[in-house]
Structure formats: structure tokens, C-alpha cells
PDB file of C-alpha atoms in Angstrom:
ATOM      1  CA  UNK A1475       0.000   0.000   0.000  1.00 50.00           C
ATOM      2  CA  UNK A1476       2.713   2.326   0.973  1.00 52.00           C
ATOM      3  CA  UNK A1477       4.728   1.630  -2.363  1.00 65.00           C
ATOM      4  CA  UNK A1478       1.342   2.969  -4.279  1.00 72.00           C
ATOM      5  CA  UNK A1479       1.190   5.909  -2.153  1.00 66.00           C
ATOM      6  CA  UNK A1480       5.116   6.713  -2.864  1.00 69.00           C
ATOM      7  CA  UNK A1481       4.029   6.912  -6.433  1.00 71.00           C
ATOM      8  CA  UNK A1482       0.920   9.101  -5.538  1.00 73.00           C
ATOM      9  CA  UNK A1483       3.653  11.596  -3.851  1.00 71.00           C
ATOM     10  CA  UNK A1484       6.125  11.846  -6.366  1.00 74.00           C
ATOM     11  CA  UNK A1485       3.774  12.838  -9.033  1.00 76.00           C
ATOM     12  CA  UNK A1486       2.266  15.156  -6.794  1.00 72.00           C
ATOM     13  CA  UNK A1487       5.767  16.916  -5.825  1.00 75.00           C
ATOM     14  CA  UNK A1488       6.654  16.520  -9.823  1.00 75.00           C
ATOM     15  CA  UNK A1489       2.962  18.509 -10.965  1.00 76.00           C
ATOM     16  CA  UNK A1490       3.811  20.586  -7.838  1.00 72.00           C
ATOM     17  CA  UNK A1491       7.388  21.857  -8.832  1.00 74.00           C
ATOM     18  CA  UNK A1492       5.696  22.144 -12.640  1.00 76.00           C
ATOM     19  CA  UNK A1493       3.199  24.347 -11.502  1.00 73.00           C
ATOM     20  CA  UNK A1494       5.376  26.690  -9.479  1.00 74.00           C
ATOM     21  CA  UNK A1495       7.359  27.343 -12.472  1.00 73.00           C
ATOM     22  CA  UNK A1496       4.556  27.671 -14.952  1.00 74.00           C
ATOM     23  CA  UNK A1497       2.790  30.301 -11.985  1.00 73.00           C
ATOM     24  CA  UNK A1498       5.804  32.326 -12.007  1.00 69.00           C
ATOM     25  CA  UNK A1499       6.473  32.144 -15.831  1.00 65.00           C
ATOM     26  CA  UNK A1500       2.524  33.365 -16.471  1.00 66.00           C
ATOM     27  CA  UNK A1501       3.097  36.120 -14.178  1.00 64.00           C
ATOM     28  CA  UNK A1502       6.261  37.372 -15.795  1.00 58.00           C
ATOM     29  CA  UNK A1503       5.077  36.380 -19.053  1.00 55.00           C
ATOM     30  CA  UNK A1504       1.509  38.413 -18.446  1.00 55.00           C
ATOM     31  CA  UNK A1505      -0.352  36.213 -20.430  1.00 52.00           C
ATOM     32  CA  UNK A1506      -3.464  36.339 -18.297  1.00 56.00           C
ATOM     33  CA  UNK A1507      -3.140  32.078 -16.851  1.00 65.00           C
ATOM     34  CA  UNK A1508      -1.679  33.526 -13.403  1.00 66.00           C
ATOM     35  CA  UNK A1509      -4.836  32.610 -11.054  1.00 67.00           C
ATOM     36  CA  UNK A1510      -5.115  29.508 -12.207  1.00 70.00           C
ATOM     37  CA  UNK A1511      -1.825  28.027 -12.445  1.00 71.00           C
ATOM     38  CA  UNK A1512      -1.615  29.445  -8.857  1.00 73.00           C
ATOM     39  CA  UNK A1513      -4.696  27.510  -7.564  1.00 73.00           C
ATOM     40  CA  UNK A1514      -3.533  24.441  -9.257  1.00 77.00           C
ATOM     41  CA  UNK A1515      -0.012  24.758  -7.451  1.00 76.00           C
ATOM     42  CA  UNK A1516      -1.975  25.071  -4.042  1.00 77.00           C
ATOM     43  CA  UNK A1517      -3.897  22.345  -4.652  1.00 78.00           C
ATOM     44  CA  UNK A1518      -0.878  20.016  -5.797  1.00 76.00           C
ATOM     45  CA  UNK A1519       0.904  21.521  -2.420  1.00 77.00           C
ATOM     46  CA  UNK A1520      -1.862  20.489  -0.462  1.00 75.00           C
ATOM     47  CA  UNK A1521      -2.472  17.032  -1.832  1.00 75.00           C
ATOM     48  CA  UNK A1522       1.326  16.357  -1.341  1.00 74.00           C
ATOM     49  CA  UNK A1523       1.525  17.871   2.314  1.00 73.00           C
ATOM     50  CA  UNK A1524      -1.183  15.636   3.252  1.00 72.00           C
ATOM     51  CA  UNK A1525       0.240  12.762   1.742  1.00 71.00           C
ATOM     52  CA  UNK A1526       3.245  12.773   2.907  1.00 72.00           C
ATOM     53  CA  UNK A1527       2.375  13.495   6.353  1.00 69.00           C
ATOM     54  CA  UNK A1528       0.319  11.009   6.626  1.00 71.00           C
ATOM     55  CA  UNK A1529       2.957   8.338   5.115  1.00 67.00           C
ATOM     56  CA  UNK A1530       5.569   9.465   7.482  1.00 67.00           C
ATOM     57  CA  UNK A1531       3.854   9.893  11.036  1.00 61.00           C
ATOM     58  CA  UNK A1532       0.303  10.081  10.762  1.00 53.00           C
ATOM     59  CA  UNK A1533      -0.959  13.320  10.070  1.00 45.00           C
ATOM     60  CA  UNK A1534       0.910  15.020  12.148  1.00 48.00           C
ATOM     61  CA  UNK A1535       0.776  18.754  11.120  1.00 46.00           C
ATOM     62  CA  UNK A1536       4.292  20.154  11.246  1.00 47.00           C
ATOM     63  CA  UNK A1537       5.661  23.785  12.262  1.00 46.00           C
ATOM     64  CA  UNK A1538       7.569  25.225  10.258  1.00 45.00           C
ATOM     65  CA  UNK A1539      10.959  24.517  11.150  1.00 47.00           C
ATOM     66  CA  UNK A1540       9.894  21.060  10.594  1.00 50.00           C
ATOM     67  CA  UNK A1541       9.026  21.332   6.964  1.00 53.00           C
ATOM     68  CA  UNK A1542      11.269  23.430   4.299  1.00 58.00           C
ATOM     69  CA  UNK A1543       8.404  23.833   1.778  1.00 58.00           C
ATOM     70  CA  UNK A1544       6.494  25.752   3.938  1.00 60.00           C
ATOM     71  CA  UNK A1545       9.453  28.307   4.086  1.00 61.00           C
ATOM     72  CA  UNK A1546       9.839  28.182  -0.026  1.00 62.00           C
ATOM     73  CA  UNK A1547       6.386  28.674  -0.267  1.00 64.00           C
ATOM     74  CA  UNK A1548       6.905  32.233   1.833  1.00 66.00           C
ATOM     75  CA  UNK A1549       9.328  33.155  -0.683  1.00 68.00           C
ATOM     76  CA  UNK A1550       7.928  32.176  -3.716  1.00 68.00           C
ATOM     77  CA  UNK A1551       4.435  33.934  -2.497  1.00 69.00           C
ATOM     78  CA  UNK A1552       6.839  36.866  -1.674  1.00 69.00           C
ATOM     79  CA  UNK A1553       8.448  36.513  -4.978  1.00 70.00           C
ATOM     80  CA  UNK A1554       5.670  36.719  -6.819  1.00 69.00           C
ATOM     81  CA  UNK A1555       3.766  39.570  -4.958  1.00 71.00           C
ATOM     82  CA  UNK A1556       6.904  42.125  -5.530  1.00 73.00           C
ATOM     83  CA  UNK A1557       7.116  41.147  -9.203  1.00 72.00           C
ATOM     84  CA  UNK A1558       2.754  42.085  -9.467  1.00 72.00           C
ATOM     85  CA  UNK A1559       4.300  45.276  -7.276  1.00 75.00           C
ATOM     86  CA  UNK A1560       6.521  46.224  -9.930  1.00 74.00           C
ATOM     87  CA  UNK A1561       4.532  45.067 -12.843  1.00 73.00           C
ATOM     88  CA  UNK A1562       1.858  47.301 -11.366  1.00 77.00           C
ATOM     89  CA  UNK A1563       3.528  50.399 -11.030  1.00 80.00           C
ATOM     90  CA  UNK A1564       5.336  50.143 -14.573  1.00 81.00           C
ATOM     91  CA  UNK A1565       1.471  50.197 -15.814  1.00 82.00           C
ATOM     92  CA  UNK A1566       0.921  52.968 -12.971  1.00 84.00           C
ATOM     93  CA  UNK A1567       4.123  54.904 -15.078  1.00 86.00           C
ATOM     94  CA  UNK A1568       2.927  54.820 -18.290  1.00 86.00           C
ATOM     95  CA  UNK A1569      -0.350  56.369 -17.301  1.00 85.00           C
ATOM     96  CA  UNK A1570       1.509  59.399 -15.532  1.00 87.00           C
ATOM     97  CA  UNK A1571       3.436  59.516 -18.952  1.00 88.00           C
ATOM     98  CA  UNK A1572       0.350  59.485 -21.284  1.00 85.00           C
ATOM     99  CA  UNK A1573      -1.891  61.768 -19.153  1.00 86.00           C
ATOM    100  CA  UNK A1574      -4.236  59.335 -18.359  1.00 87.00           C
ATOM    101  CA  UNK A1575      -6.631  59.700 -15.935  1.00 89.00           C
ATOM    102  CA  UNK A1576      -7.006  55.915 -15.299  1.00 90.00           C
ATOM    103  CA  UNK A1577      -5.795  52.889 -16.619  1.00 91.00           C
ATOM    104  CA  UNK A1578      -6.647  48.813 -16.080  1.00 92.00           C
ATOM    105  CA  UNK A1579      -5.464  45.744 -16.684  1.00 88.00           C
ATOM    106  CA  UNK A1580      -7.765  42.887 -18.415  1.00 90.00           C
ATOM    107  CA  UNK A1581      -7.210  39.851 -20.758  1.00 91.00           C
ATOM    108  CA  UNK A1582      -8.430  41.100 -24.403  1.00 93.00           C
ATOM    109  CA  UNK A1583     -10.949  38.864 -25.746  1.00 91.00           C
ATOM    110  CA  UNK A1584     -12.257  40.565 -28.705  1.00 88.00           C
ATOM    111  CA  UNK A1585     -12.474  43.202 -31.458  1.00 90.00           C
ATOM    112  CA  UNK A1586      -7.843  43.843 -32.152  1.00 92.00           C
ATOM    113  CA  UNK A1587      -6.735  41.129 -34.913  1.00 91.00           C
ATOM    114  CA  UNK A1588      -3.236  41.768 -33.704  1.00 93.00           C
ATOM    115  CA  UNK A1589      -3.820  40.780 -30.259  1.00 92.00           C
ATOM    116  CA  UNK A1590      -4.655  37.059 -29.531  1.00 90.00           C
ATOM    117  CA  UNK A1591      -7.536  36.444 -27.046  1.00 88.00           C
ATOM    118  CA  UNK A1592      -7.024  36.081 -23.941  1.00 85.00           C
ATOM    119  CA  UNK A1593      -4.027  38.145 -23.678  1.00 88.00           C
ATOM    120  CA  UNK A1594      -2.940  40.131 -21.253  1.00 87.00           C
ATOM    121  CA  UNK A1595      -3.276  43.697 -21.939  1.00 91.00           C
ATOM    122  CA  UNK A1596      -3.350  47.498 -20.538  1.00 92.00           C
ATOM    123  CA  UNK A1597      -6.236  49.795 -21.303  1.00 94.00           C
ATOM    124  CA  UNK A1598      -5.219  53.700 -20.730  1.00 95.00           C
ATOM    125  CA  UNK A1599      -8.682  56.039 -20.651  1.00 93.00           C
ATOM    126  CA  UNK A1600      -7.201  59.673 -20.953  1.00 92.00           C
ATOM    127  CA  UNK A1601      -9.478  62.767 -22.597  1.00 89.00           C
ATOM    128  CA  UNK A1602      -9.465  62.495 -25.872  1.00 89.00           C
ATOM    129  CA  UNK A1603      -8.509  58.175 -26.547  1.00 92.00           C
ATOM    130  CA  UNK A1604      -8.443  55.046 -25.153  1.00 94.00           C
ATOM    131  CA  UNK A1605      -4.843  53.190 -25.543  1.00 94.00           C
ATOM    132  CA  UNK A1606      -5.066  49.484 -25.453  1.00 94.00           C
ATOM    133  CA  UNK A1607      -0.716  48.515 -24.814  1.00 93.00           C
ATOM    134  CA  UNK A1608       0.015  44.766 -25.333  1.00 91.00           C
ATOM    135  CA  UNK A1609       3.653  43.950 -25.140  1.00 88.00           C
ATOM    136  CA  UNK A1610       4.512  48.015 -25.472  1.00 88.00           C
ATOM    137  CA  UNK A1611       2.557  48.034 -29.000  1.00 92.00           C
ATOM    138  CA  UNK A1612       0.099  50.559 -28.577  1.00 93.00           C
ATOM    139  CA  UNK A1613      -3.654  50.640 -30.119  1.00 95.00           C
ATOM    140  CA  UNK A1614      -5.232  54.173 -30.143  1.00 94.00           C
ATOM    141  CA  UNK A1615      -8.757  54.461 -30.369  1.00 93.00           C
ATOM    142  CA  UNK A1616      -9.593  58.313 -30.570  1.00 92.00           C
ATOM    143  CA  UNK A1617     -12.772  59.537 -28.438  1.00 91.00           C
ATOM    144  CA  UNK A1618     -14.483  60.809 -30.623  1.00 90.00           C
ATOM    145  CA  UNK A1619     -15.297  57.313 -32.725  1.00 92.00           C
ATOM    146  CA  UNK A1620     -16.220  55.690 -29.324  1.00 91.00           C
ATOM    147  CA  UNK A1621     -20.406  55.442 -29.154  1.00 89.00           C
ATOM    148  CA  UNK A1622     -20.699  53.665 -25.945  1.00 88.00           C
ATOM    149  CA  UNK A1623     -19.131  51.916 -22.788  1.00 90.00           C
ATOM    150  CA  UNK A1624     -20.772  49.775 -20.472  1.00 90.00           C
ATOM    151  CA  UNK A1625     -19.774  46.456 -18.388  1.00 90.00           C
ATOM    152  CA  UNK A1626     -22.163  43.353 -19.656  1.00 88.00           C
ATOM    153  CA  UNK A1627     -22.319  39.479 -18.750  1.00 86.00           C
ATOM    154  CA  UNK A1628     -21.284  36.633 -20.532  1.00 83.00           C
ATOM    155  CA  UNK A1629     -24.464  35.753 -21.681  1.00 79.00           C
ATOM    156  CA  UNK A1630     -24.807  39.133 -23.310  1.00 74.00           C
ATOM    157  CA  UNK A1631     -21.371  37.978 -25.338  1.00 74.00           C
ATOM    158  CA  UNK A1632     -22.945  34.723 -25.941  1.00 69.00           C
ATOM    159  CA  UNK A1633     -26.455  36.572 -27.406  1.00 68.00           C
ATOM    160  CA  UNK A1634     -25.414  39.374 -29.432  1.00 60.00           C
ATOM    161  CA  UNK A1635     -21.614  39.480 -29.361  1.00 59.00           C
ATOM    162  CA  UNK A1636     -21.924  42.150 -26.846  1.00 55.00           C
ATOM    163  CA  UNK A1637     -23.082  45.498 -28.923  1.00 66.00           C
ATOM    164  CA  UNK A1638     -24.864  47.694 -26.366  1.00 68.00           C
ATOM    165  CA  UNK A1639     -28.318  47.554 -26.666  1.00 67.00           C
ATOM    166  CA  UNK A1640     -30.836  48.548 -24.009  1.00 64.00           C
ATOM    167  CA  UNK A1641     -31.215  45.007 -22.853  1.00 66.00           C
ATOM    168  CA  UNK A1642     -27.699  44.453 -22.834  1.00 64.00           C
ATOM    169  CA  UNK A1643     -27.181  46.936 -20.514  1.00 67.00           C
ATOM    170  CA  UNK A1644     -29.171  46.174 -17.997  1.00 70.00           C
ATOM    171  CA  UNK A1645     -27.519  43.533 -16.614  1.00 77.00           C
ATOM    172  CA  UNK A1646     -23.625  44.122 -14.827  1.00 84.00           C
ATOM    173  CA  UNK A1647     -20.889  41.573 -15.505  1.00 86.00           C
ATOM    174  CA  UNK A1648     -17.110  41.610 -15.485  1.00 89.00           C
ATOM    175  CA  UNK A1649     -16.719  41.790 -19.367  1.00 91.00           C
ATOM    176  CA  UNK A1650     -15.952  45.920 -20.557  1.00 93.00           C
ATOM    177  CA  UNK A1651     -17.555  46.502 -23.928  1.00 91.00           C
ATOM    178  CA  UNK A1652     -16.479  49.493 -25.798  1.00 92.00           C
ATOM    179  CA  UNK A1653     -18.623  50.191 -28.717  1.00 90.00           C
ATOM    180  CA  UNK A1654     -16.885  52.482 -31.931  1.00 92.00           C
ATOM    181  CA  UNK A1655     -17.784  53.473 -35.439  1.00 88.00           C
ATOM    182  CA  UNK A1656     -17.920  56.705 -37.116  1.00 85.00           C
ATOM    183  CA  UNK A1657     -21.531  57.558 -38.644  1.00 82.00           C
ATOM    184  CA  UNK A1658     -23.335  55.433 -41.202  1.00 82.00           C
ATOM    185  CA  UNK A1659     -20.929  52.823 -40.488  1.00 82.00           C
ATOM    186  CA  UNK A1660     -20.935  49.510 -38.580  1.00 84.00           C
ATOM    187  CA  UNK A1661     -20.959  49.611 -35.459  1.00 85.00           C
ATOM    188  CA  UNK A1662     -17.382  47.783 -34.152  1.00 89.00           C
ATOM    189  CA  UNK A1663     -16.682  46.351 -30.644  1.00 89.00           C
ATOM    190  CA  UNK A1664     -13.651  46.069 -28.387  1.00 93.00           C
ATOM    191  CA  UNK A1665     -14.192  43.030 -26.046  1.00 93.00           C
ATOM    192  CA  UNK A1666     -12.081  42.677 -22.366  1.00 94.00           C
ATOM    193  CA  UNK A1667     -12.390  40.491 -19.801  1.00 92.00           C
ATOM    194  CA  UNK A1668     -11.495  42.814 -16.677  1.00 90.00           C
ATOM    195  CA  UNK A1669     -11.557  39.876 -14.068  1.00 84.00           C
ATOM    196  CA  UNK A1670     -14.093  41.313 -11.448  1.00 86.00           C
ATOM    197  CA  UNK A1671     -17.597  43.243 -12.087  1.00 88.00           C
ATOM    198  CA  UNK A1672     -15.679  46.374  -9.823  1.00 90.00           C
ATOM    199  CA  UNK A1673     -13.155  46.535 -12.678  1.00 90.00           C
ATOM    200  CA  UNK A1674     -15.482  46.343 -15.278  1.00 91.00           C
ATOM    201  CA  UNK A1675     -17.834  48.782 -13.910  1.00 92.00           C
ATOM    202  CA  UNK A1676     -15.271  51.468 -12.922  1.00 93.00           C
ATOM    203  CA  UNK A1677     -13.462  51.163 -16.726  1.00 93.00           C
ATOM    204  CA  UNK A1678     -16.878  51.837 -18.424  1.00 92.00           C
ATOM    205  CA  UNK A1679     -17.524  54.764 -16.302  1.00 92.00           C
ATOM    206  CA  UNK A1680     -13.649  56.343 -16.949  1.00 93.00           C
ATOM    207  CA  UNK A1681     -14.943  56.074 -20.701  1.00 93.00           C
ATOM    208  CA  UNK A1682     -18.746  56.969 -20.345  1.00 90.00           C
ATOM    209  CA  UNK A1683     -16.981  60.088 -18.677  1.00 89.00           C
ATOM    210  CA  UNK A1684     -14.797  61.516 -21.281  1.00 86.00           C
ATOM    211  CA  UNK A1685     -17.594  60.374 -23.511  1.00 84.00           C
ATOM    212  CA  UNK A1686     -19.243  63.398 -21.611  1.00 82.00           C
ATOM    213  CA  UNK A1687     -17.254  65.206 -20.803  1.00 79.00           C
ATOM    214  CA  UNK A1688     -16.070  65.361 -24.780  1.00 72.00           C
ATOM    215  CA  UNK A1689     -19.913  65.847 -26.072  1.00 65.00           C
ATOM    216  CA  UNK A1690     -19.879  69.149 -24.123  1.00 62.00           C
ATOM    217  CA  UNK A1691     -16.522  70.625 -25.407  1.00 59.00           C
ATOM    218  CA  UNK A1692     -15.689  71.422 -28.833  1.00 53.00           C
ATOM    219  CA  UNK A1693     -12.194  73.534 -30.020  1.00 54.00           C
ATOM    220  CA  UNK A1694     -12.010  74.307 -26.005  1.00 52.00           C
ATOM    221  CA  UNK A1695     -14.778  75.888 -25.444  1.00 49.00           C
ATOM    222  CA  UNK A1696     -17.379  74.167 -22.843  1.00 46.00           C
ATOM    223  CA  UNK A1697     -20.986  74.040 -24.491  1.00 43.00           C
ATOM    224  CA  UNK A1698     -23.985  74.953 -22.397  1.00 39.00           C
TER     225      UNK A1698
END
């Protein structure tokens, strides 16, 4: 029995010591698979603690001088939150630099050819554009061709691809929609997944505002 639950361990530790390298290269790499990898580490960690505990004396749950891991899992945790630190406050720069008022991070999911889905991207909402920046290429979409903003559910992506109709609207998910086209043309759609419906919410109002804020100034001057 013991000999089958020797194997169970080592291919825990082996998917466990995989996983810790693929969270760390996701996060570095940006490429949006970060949460996951990371709950499929703790749950190989877990499976393997257990397991080996209870081969080698029962259960017994050890402090932490008594098991290393628990000590490399510290640092890797600690690792990983000063590189999201630093990968923050580059994004945090490049908004000071632009002149953006506000800027997120999300996982593009549709509407830029260039970009593939589910990448990990920066959107930059300043006065007169929003500035999508994947891998420090830089997409420009000028205010004035943007017709709507609003944060809509998966179902609502699923239905009608996500253009904002009434009934699309009415309804708050974690997916920004950004709806562009200059007049008497298509309509066109820029699709994000922003993670949370906070996100999503707060990056449709940053737009919806300098949507406003636009449609009441014109060469300066503020329109009453």
C-alpha cells in the first residue's frame, strides 16, 4: 500500500514543482493564466503535504521549522507579490506619462486582430482616446469614434456578441464593452475580460466620462 502511495507523492511533488514554475512564468510572461496556475499549485501543495504526512507519522501537522516547503512557499508567495508590485507600477508609469486619468489591466478577448484572445493587456482612458498597450505596442482608439461603454455578462457575449443595446445593458458583468464606429458605419466592438464586475464597472464609467465630458466641449470651449 505504501509503495502505491510513494508513487501518488512523487507525481504530486513533480505537478507541484511544474506548476510553481509555470505560476511564475505566467506572471512574468503576463499572459493572463496567473490565477489559475496558482490555484492548481496550491492544490498540488496540499495534496502532497497531506500525503506525505500522513505516510511518514500520521498526520501530524508540522511547524515550520519542521518542513522546508512551507518556508519556499513564503518566498515564492513573496516573490511573486513584488514582481505584481513592480509590474503594477510600470502600468501605474505609463499612465503618468500618457496623461491618463485611469488605466486597467484585463485579458483582451475581442475586437484587435493583432492581439490574440485572452491576452494580457493594458487599457489607458485619458481625454481624448483610449490606448489598449500589449507587449509596449500601442492601439489608439480616438474619443471621438467611441459610441458607448458599459460592463455586460457573458451571456450578453454569448447573445449578441456584446453590442450595447438597451437590454444588454441592464444587466452588470465583469466583461468591458467598448462600442466604436464613425456615422453610417458599422458599429465595431472592443471586447475585455477585466476579471471582477468592480473593474469592469469602474473602466466603463472612466470612458462613459470623457464620452461626456467630450460631447460638451468642442475647439475648447465648454458648451452649455
Amino acid at each position: 500500500m505504501f509503495s502505491i502511495l510513494y508513487v501518488f507523492l512523487g507525481l504530486f511533488s513533480f505537478f507541484f514543482l511544474l506548476f510553481i514554475f509555470k505560476t511564475l512564468l505566467s506572471l512574468i510572461q503576463w499572459n493572463g493564466r496567473f490565477k489559475q496556475n496558482l490555484l492548481i499549485t496550491a492544490i498540488l501543495f496540499a495534496a502532497a503535504f497531506v500525503l506525505s504526512r500522513f505516510i511518514e507519522d500520521g498526520l501530524r501537522i508540522p511547524i515550520v521549522d519542521d518542513f522546508p516547503i512551507v518556508k519556499g512557499l513564503f518566498i515564492i508567495a513573496l516573490a511573486i507579490w513584488l514582481i505584481k508590485t513592480y509590474v503594477n507600477n510600470k502600468r501605474l508609469g505609463k499612465q503618468y506619462r500618457m496623461g491618463a486619468h485611469s488605466s486597467f489591466s484585463c485579458l483582451h478577448k475581442y475586437g484587435i486582430p493583432q492581439i490574440p484572445q485572452t491576452a494580457m493587456t493594458a487599457i489607458y482612458v485619458t481625454p481624448d482616446k483610449v490606448v489598449i498597450d500589449w507587449k509596449n505596442k500601442y492601439f489608439e482608439l480616438p474619443l471621438y469614434k467611441i459610441t458607448g461603454a458599459a460592463a455586460v455578462t457573458q451571456s450578453i457575449l454569448s447573445n449578441n456578441y456584446g453590442y450595447l443595446t438597451p437590454e444588454a445593458t441592464k444587466r452588470i458583468g465583469r466583461y468591458l464593452s467598448i462600442q466604436y464606429g464613425l456615422p453610417g458605419e458599422p458599429a465595431k466592438l472592443l471586447i475585455f475580460d477585466m476579471s471582477t464586475v468592480f473593474k469592469a464597472k469602474a473602466a466603463a464609467a472612466a470612458v462613459t466620462y470623457h464620452l461626456q465630458e467630450s460631447a460638451q466641449s468642442t475647439n475648447g470651449t465648454i458648451q452649455l
